[in-house]
Coordinates of C-alpha atoms and ligand atoms in Angstrom, one line a residue:
M1129 CA 109.7 123.6 87.7
I1130 CA 112.1 120.8 88.8
P1131 CA 114.6 119.7 85.4
A1132 CA 114.7 116.2 84.2
P1133 CA 116.9 113.7 85.6
A1134 CA 119.7 113.3 83.1
S1135 CA 120.0 111.0 79.8
T1136 CA 122.0 107.8 80.3
V1137 CA 122.6 104.7 79.0
G1138 CA 120.9 102.1 81.5
T1139 CA 118.3 104.7 82.5
R1140 CA 117.2 106.6 80.2
P1141 CA 113.8 109.0 80.6
A1142 CA 110.7 107.8 78.6
G1143 CA 109.3 111.0 78.4
G1144 CA 106.2 112.5 80.9
G1145 CA 108.6 111.8 83.4
T1146 CA 109.5 108.7 83.2
T1147 CA 112.5 106.9 83.2
V1148 CA 113.5 103.1 82.9
I1149 CA 116.2 101.1 84.6
R1150 CA 117.6 98.1 83.2
P1151 CA 120.0 95.7 86.3
A1152 CA 122.7 97.2 86.4
A1153 CA 125.6 93.7 86.7
R1154 CA 127.3 95.0 89.3
L1155 CA 126.9 98.4 91.8
R1156 CA 130.4 100.0 92.8
G1157 CA 131.6 103.5 93.4
E1158 CA 131.7 106.2 96.2
I1159 CA 128.8 108.8 96.6
R1160 CA 128.7 112.2 97.7
P1161 CA 125.3 112.9 98.7
P1162 CA 123.5 115.9 98.5
G1163 CA 122.7 118.0 101.5
D1164 CA 121.1 117.6 104.9
K1165 CA 117.2 118.6 103.4
S1166 CA 116.1 119.4 107.8
I1167 CA 118.8 120.6 107.9
S1168 CA 119.5 123.2 105.7
H1169 CA 115.9 123.9 106.0
R1170 CA 116.3 124.8 109.7
A1171 CA 119.8 126.2 109.4
L1172 CA 118.1 129.0 106.2
L1173 CA 115.0 129.1 108.8
L1174 CA 117.1 130.3 111.9
A1175 CA 119.7 132.4 110.3
L1176 CA 116.7 134.1 108.9
L1177 CA 115.4 134.7 112.6
G1178 CA 119.2 135.6 113.7
E1179 CA 120.3 139.1 112.9
G1180 CA 123.4 139.2 110.6
E1181 CA 125.4 137.0 107.8
S1182 CA 124.9 133.3 108.3
R1183 CA 126.6 130.8 105.4
I1184 CA 125.3 127.5 104.9
V1185 CA 128.2 125.3 103.5
G1186 CA 126.9 122.9 101.7
A1187 CA 123.2 122.9 101.6
G1188 CA 121.1 121.0 99.5
D1189 CA 120.2 121.3 96.7
G1190 CA 116.6 120.1 96.3
A1191 CA 113.5 121.8 95.0
D1192 CA 112.3 122.0 99.2
V1193 CA 114.8 124.5 100.6
R1194 CA 114.8 125.5 97.5
S1195 CA 111.5 127.1 98.1
T1196 CA 112.7 127.9 101.8
A1197 CA 115.6 129.8 100.3
D1198 CA 112.2 132.1 98.8
V1199 CA 110.6 132.5 101.3
V1200 CA 113.3 133.3 103.7
A1201 CA 114.2 135.8 100.7
A1202 CA 109.4 137.2 101.0
L1203 CA 110.1 137.5 104.9
G1204 CA 112.9 139.9 103.9
A1205 CA 116.8 138.7 104.4
T1206 CA 118.8 138.9 101.8
V1207 CA 120.0 135.0 100.1
E1208 CA 122.2 134.8 98.2
R1209 CA 123.7 130.8 96.5
I1210 CA 128.1 131.0 97.2
D1211 CA 129.5 128.1 95.6
E1212 CA 132.6 128.0 98.8
A1213 CA 134.0 124.1 99.4
T1214 CA 134.3 123.6 103.5
G1215 CA 136.1 119.7 103.9
G1216 CA 134.4 118.4 100.9
R1217 CA 131.0 120.2 101.4
T1218 CA 131.0 122.4 99.0
A1219 CA 128.1 124.9 97.6
G1220 CA 125.3 126.8 99.6
Y1221 CA 123.5 130.0 100.8
R1222 CA 124.9 133.4 102.6
V1223 CA 121.9 134.9 104.1
A1224 CA 122.1 138.0 105.6
S1225 CA 118.8 138.8 108.5
P1226 CA 118.3 141.3 110.5
G1227 CA 116.9 139.0 112.0
A1228 CA 113.6 138.0 113.6
A1229 CA 112.3 141.7 114.2
G1230 CA 112.7 143.2 111.9
I1231 CA 110.9 140.3 109.5
V1232 CA 108.8 142.2 106.9
E1233 CA 105.2 141.1 105.8
P1234 CA 105.4 139.9 103.1
T1235 CA 103.6 141.2 99.7
G1236 CA 102.9 138.4 98.2
V1237 CA 101.4 134.6 98.9
L1238 CA 104.4 132.6 100.4
D1239 CA 104.5 129.5 98.0
C1240 CA 106.0 126.2 99.2
R1241 CA 106.2 124.4 97.1
N1242 CA 106.0 120.2 97.7
S1243 CA 107.8 121.4 101.2
G1244 CA 106.0 120.4 104.4
T1245 CA 108.6 121.4 106.6
T1246 CA 108.5 125.0 104.9
L1247 CA 105.1 125.6 105.6
R1248 CA 104.6 123.5 109.7
L1249 CA 108.5 126.1 110.0
V1250 CA 107.4 128.7 109.0
A1251 CA 104.1 129.0 110.5
G1252 CA 106.0 128.6 113.4
I1253 CA 107.8 131.9 113.0
V1254 CA 105.7 134.5 111.2
A1255 CA 102.6 133.2 113.8
A1256 CA 104.6 135.3 116.0
R1257 CA 105.6 137.6 114.6
P1258 CA 102.7 140.7 114.0
L1259 CA 101.8 140.7 110.7
F1260 CA 99.5 138.7 108.0
A1261 CA 100.2 135.8 105.7
V1262 CA 99.8 133.9 103.4
L1263 CA 101.5 129.8 102.7
D1264 CA 100.2 128.3 99.5
G1265 CA 102.2 124.6 98.1
D1266 CA 101.4 122.9 95.1
A1267 CA 98.1 120.2 94.7
S1268 CA 100.2 117.3 96.8
L1269 CA 101.1 120.0 99.9
R1270 CA 97.4 121.6 99.7
R1271 CA 96.3 117.7 100.7
R1272 CA 97.7 117.4 104.2
P1273 CA 97.3 118.2 107.6
M1274 CA 97.9 121.7 108.7
A1275 CA 95.6 120.7 111.9
R1276 CA 98.6 119.4 113.6
V1277 CA 100.3 123.3 113.5
A1278 CA 97.1 125.7 113.2
E1279 CA 96.1 124.1 116.1
P1280 CA 99.3 124.5 118.9
L1281 CA 99.2 128.2 117.0
R1282 CA 95.7 129.2 117.6
A1283 CA 95.8 127.7 121.4
M1284 CA 99.0 130.6 121.2
G1285 CA 97.3 133.5 120.6
A1286 CA 97.8 133.5 116.0
R1287 CA 94.6 133.6 113.6
I1288 CA 95.6 131.0 111.1
G1289 CA 92.2 130.6 108.7
G1290 CA 92.5 128.1 105.4
R1291 CA 90.6 125.2 103.4
A1292 CA 88.9 122.8 105.2
R1293 CA 87.9 124.9 108.7
G1294 CA 91.6 126.1 108.6
T1295 CA 92.8 122.4 108.7
L1296 CA 94.3 122.8 105.1
P1297 CA 96.4 124.7 102.5
P1298 CA 96.2 127.7 102.2
L1299 CA 97.1 128.9 105.2
A1300 CA 96.2 132.4 106.0
I1301 CA 97.6 133.2 109.3
E1302 CA 97.1 136.8 110.9
G1303 CA 100.3 136.4 113.6
R1304 CA 100.9 138.3 118.0
S1305 CA 103.4 139.3 119.0
P1306 CA 104.1 138.2 121.3
L1307 CA 101.8 134.6 121.8
V1308 CA 101.1 133.2 124.7
A1309 CA 103.7 130.3 125.6
I1310 CA 101.3 126.4 125.9
D1311 CA 102.1 123.3 126.7
H1312 CA 101.7 120.9 124.1
A1313 CA 101.6 117.1 123.3
S1314 CA 101.1 116.9 119.7
P1315 CA 99.1 114.1 118.6
V1316 CA 101.6 113.3 116.1
P1317 CA 105.5 112.6 116.6
S1318 CA 106.9 115.0 114.5
A1319 CA 109.8 116.9 114.5
Q1320 CA 107.5 119.8 112.0
V1321 CA 105.4 119.7 114.9
K1322 CA 107.6 120.1 116.9
S1323 CA 109.6 122.2 115.4
C1324 CA 106.6 125.1 114.4
V1325 CA 105.6 125.5 118.2
L1326 CA 109.7 125.5 119.9
L1327 CA 110.0 128.2 117.2
A1328 CA 106.8 129.8 117.5
G1329 CA 107.9 129.7 121.7
L1330 CA 110.1 132.0 121.2
G1331 CA 109.0 135.2 120.1
A1332 CA 106.1 134.0 123.4
T1333 CA 105.8 135.1 126.9
G1334 CA 106.8 132.3 129.2
V1335 CA 107.9 129.4 128.5
T1336 CA 107.5 126.2 125.8
S1337 CA 107.0 122.7 126.2
V1338 CA 106.0 120.6 123.5
H1339 CA 105.5 116.4 124.8
E1340 CA 106.5 113.6 122.4
T1341 CA 105.1 110.5 122.5
F1342 CA 108.3 108.8 120.1
A1343 CA 112.2 111.1 119.5
T1344 CA 111.6 112.8 116.4
R1345 CA 114.6 114.3 114.9
D1346 CA 116.6 116.7 117.0
H1347 CA 117.9 119.3 114.8
T1348 CA 116.4 122.0 115.6
E1349 CA 117.0 122.1 119.7
R1350 CA 120.6 121.2 118.6
M1351 CA 120.6 123.8 116.2
L1352 CA 118.6 126.6 118.1
R1353 CA 121.3 126.0 121.2
A1354 CA 124.1 126.3 118.7
R1355 CA 123.1 129.6 117.9
G1356 CA 122.4 130.3 121.7
V1357 CA 119.5 129.8 122.7
A1358 CA 118.9 127.1 126.2
V1359 CA 116.5 124.4 125.1
T1360 CA 115.9 121.6 127.6
T1361 CA 115.5 118.3 126.4
E1362 CA 114.2 116.0 129.1
R1363 CA 113.9 112.1 128.3
L1364 CA 111.1 110.3 129.8
P1365 CA 110.4 106.2 130.4
G1366 CA 109.3 104.4 126.8
G1367 CA 111.5 107.0 123.9
R1368 CA 109.6 110.2 125.6
R1369 CA 110.7 113.5 125.2
L1370 CA 109.6 117.0 127.2
H1371 CA 111.2 120.0 125.2
A1372 CA 110.6 123.1 126.9
V1373 CA 112.2 126.9 125.7
A1374 CA 111.4 130.1 127.7
G1375 CA 110.0 132.9 124.7
G1376 CA 112.3 136.2 124.5
Q1377 CA 115.3 134.7 123.4
A1378 CA 118.0 135.8 121.0
I1379 CA 119.1 134.1 118.1
L1380 CA 122.3 134.2 117.0
P1381 CA 124.0 134.4 113.6
R1382 CA 125.9 131.3 112.3
D1383 CA 127.2 129.0 109.3
E1384 CA 126.5 126.1 110.0
L1385 CA 128.6 123.4 107.8
V1386 CA 125.7 120.9 105.9
P1387 CA 125.7 116.7 106.3
G1388 CA 124.8 114.2 103.6
D1389 CA 121.4 113.5 104.0
L1390 CA 121.3 110.2 105.4
S1391 CA 117.6 110.1 104.0
G1392 CA 118.7 110.2 100.4
A1393 CA 121.9 107.6 101.2
A1394 CA 120.0 104.9 102.4
F1395 CA 118.7 104.5 98.7
W1396 CA 122.0 103.6 98.1
L1397 CA 121.9 101.2 101.3
V1398 CA 119.5 99.4 100.3
A1399 CA 120.3 99.1 97.0
G1400 CA 124.4 98.0 97.7
A1401 CA 123.0 95.8 100.4
I1402 CA 120.3 94.1 98.0
H1403 CA 122.6 93.8 95.1
P1404 CA 124.1 90.2 94.8
D1405 CA 127.3 92.6 94.1
A1406 CA 127.4 95.1 95.8
E1407 CA 130.3 98.5 97.4
I1408 CA 129.3 101.5 97.6
V1409 CA 130.6 104.5 99.9
V1410 CA 128.2 107.0 100.8
R1411 CA 131.0 109.6 101.8
D1412 CA 129.8 112.0 104.9
V1413 CA 126.2 110.9 106.1
G1414 CA 124.7 112.8 109.1
T1415 CA 124.8 110.1 111.7
N1416 CA 122.5 111.9 114.2
P1417 CA 121.2 109.3 117.2
T1418 CA 118.3 111.0 115.6
R1419 CA 117.8 109.9 112.8
R1420 CA 120.9 107.2 112.1
A1421 CA 117.2 104.3 112.1
I1422 CA 117.7 102.8 109.3
I1423 CA 121.6 102.4 110.0
D1424 CA 121.3 100.9 112.8
L1425 CA 116.9 98.6 111.2
L1426 CA 119.4 97.2 107.6
R1427 CA 122.2 96.1 110.3
R1428 CA 119.2 94.5 112.1
M1429 CA 118.3 93.0 109.0
G1430 CA 122.1 91.3 107.9
A1431 CA 123.4 94.3 106.1
T1432 CA 127.3 94.7 106.4
I1433 CA 127.3 98.2 107.0
E1434 CA 131.0 100.0 107.7
E1435 CA 130.8 103.4 109.1
R1436 CA 133.3 105.2 109.8
S1437 CA 132.8 108.2 111.5
I1438 CA 134.2 112.2 110.8
S1439 CA 132.9 114.4 113.8
P1440 CA 131.7 112.3 116.6
A1441 CA 127.7 112.3 118.2
E1442 CA 128.2 114.4 121.4
D1443 CA 127.1 114.3 124.0
D1444 CA 126.3 118.0 124.4
G1445 CA 123.1 117.7 121.6
I1446 CA 124.4 120.6 119.8
G1447 CA 126.6 119.1 117.4
E1448 CA 125.5 117.2 113.7
P1449 CA 127.6 114.2 113.9
S1450 CA 128.8 112.3 110.1
A1451 CA 130.6 109.3 109.1
D1452 CA 131.9 107.7 105.6
L1453 CA 129.7 104.7 104.9
V1454 CA 130.4 102.0 103.6
V1455 CA 128.2 99.0 102.4
R1456 CA 128.6 95.6 100.9
S1457 CA 126.2 93.0 99.1
S1458 CA 124.8 91.9 101.7
R1459 CA 122.2 87.6 103.3
L1460 CA 119.2 89.8 105.0
R1461 CA 116.0 89.1 106.9
G1462 CA 112.8 90.5 107.5
I1463 CA 112.6 91.7 111.3
D1464 CA 109.6 93.1 113.2
V1465 CA 109.6 97.3 112.8
D1466 CA 107.8 99.0 116.6
P1467 CA 106.1 102.6 116.0
G1468 CA 109.2 104.8 117.6
E1469 CA 111.8 103.4 114.9
V1470 CA 109.3 103.7 112.1
A1471 CA 108.9 107.6 113.8
A1472 CA 112.7 107.7 114.3
A1473 CA 113.4 106.6 110.4
I1474 CA 110.3 107.8 108.7
D1475 CA 110.8 109.3 105.6
E1476 CA 113.3 106.1 104.3
V1477 CA 110.3 103.6 105.6
P1478 CA 109.6 102.9 102.0
V1479 CA 113.7 102.5 101.1
L1480 CA 113.4 99.5 104.2
C1481 CA 109.7 98.4 102.7
L1482 CA 112.3 97.2 99.2
A1483 CA 115.4 95.9 101.5
A1484 CA 111.8 93.8 103.7
A1485 CA 110.7 92.2 99.6
V1486 CA 114.1 91.5 99.4
A1487 CA 115.0 90.2 102.8
D1488 CA 114.3 86.0 103.5
G1489 CA 111.1 85.8 105.6
R1490 CA 108.3 88.4 107.0
T1491 CA 109.1 92.0 108.0
R1492 CA 106.0 93.6 110.2
I1493 CA 106.3 97.6 110.2
R1494 CA 103.9 99.3 113.2
G1495 CA 102.3 101.8 113.2
A1496 CA 103.1 103.2 110.0
G1497 CA 99.7 105.1 109.6
E1498 CA 101.7 108.7 109.6
L1499 CA 103.1 107.6 106.4
R1500 CA 100.1 108.2 104.9
H1501 CA 100.0 112.0 105.1
K1502 CA 104.1 112.4 103.2
E1503 CA 104.1 113.9 99.8
T1504 CA 101.2 111.4 98.7
D1505 CA 99.6 108.3 100.4
R1506 CA 103.9 106.6 101.5
V1507 CA 101.9 102.9 102.2
A1508 CA 99.0 103.0 99.9
G1509 CA 102.2 103.5 97.6
I1510 CA 104.4 101.3 98.0
A1511 CA 102.5 98.6 98.5
A1512 CA 101.3 98.7 94.9
G1513 CA 105.4 100.1 93.5
L1514 CA 105.8 96.8 95.4
R1515 CA 103.7 94.5 94.5
A1516 CA 103.5 95.1 90.9
F1517 CA 107.9 94.1 90.8
G1518 CA 105.7 90.4 92.1
A1519 CA 106.7 91.3 95.9
E1520 CA 104.3 89.7 98.7
V1521 CA 102.5 93.3 100.9
A1522 CA 100.2 93.6 103.4
V1523 CA 98.2 96.2 104.6
D1524 CA 96.5 96.2 108.1
G1525 CA 95.4 99.4 109.1
D1526 CA 98.8 100.8 109.9
E1527 CA 100.6 97.7 109.6
I1528 CA 103.3 97.0 106.7
I1529 CA 103.7 93.7 106.5
I1530 CA 105.7 93.1 103.4
D1531 CA 106.4 88.6 102.6
G1532 CA 110.0 88.9 101.8
G1533 CA 112.3 86.5 99.7
R1534 CA 110.1 86.5 95.9
A1535 CA 112.8 87.8 92.9
L1536 CA 110.7 91.0 91.6
A1537 CA 110.2 91.1 88.2
G1538 CA 110.5 94.7 85.9
A1539 CA 107.4 96.7 86.7
V1540 CA 105.8 99.8 85.7
T1541 CA 105.5 101.7 88.4
E1542 CA 103.9 105.2 90.0
A1543 CA 105.8 107.6 92.0
H1544 CA 102.9 109.9 92.1
D1545 CA 104.9 112.8 91.9
D1546 CA 106.8 111.3 95.2
H1547 CA 110.8 111.9 95.8
R1548 CA 111.0 109.3 97.6
L1549 CA 108.7 106.9 96.2
A1550 CA 110.7 107.6 92.8
M1551 CA 114.3 106.8 94.6
T1552 CA 112.6 103.5 95.6
F1553 CA 111.7 102.1 92.9
A1554 CA 114.7 103.5 90.9
V1555 CA 116.7 101.1 93.5
A1556 CA 114.0 98.1 93.2
G1557 CA 115.2 98.8 89.1
L1558 CA 118.7 97.8 89.9
I1559 CA 117.6 94.4 90.8
A1560 CA 114.4 93.3 89.1
G1561 CA 114.4 90.6 85.7
G1562 CA 114.1 92.9 82.6
E1563 CA 113.3 96.4 82.7
T1564 CA 111.6 98.3 84.9
A1565 CA 109.3 102.0 83.7
V1566 CA 109.7 105.1 87.2
R1567 CA 106.8 107.5 86.3
D1568 CA 107.5 110.1 88.3
A1569 CA 111.1 110.2 88.4
D1570 CA 111.7 113.8 88.1
S1571 CA 109.9 114.7 91.6
A1572 CA 113.0 113.0 92.4
A1573 CA 115.4 116.2 92.8
V1574 CA 112.2 117.6 95.0
S1575 CA 115.3 115.9 97.9
Y1576 CA 117.6 115.1 95.6
P1577 CA 118.9 116.6 92.6
G1578 CA 122.2 115.0 91.0
F1579 CA 120.5 111.3 91.9
F1580 CA 119.2 108.7 88.5
A1581 CA 123.3 110.6 87.4
E1582 CA 124.5 109.6 90.3
L1583 CA 123.0 105.9 89.4
E1584 CA 124.1 105.4 86.5
R1585 CA 127.6 106.1 87.8
V1586 CA 127.8 103.6 90.6
R1587 CA 126.5 100.3 87.6
A1588 CA 129.2 101.6 85.5
Ligands
S3P397 C1 111.0 116.9 108.7 C2 110.7 115.6 109.2 C3 110.0 114.5 109.0 C4 109.9 114.6 107.7 C5 110.5 115.1 106.6 C6 110.8 116.3 107.1 C7 112.0 117.4 109.5 O1 108.0 115.2 108.8 O2 109.2 113.1 106.5 O3 110.4 114.9 105.1 O4 112.5 117.6 108.9 O5 112.2 117.8 110.6 P1 107.6 114.6 110.9 O6 107.9 115.8 111.3 O7 105.6 115.2 110.0 O8 107.1 113.7 110.9

């Protein structure tokens, strides 16, 4: 069960998962966002694949990462919460695993709850083992498209059934060992699809390759390399990428220090930039080049974001860089965002739309169609939510057009059980006149359990 946000003064739960936000006079303070969700999922899953013990310090403690931890345990690893601190990062997991060959057939359904990353990456892992597994999730996950992973895995030799002719969860997977390598061109830019196919490729004969039309987050590639697996990435013209991995390579166990989640930090970056009296320090945030687009997009809009590097980006494509970010009140202007930038800031688009609603002039976000397939239809959800605040938002096919600069008025908003919409509307509530109600605010705990407590702290 996802816990409800803490009861506080300027922010109060109003029952039924609704939280009320009042405007803040000023925003000040230091925030440490939860550990990066994408890296935490992968650290757990790669710990399952590597024989031996791996410690994951600073792992995110949201419901999604817990779903992955539970699935990893159901597949035969011993997973324990640990409470240890290294370099300012605290708590996480210790995983002891028999390795890929020791993965056991789960006795029950693997419940991925709200987490698409869990379901899609685990599909790639179990498809390459000689076992039967059923992957399921909550009502939201059961609506999300799975053909994008089921089709390549079938082409590699796994048998996969599911609702809607094998395209919706629950998915029933009969794995095969070994699979056969494929050369896959994903129809959508998706790090989940890329990761699923590369993980399956580790259990295939031959070299599996994945073509991407736009670069997506490369945590899987970096983290596999750090665990002794040779994964190649070729940069092609137009931002395209070609990744390849040979099957049969062993994954070494390894400790991971997880940096803070930039996708969680993004709410504070936007809050600080749009609030007229703000200075917020966001500590130890992952700034992986394939993830950092939101920082650069906000700067292009005129946001003052200072970046103090903690560990610099390496050229070897292995480490995960991080930085402290300081954001101050800024005057924003509208920008054009292209489809490649959408792919690089896919989870930050909702809060970017809020920045656009406050900015002077027009923002056009092209190629936003993938947002319709997230925890909810985020194109419809963000348009309806921002309009409720009085913003001017138009949707034209896969394009979102926002004419910014109108004063926002407090509103009743629907997060549709989507954590990123809930947090976006809560941030809007900090600058909107009057009271803002965020329905389904407790969904924030999917990625950011302490979000509403932090919101109270920075406004105090
Ligand atoms: C993720 C990839 C993205 C993102 C999701 C996490 C990942 O999904 O939206 O929150 O960890 O690989 P897609 O790859 O489907 O775009």
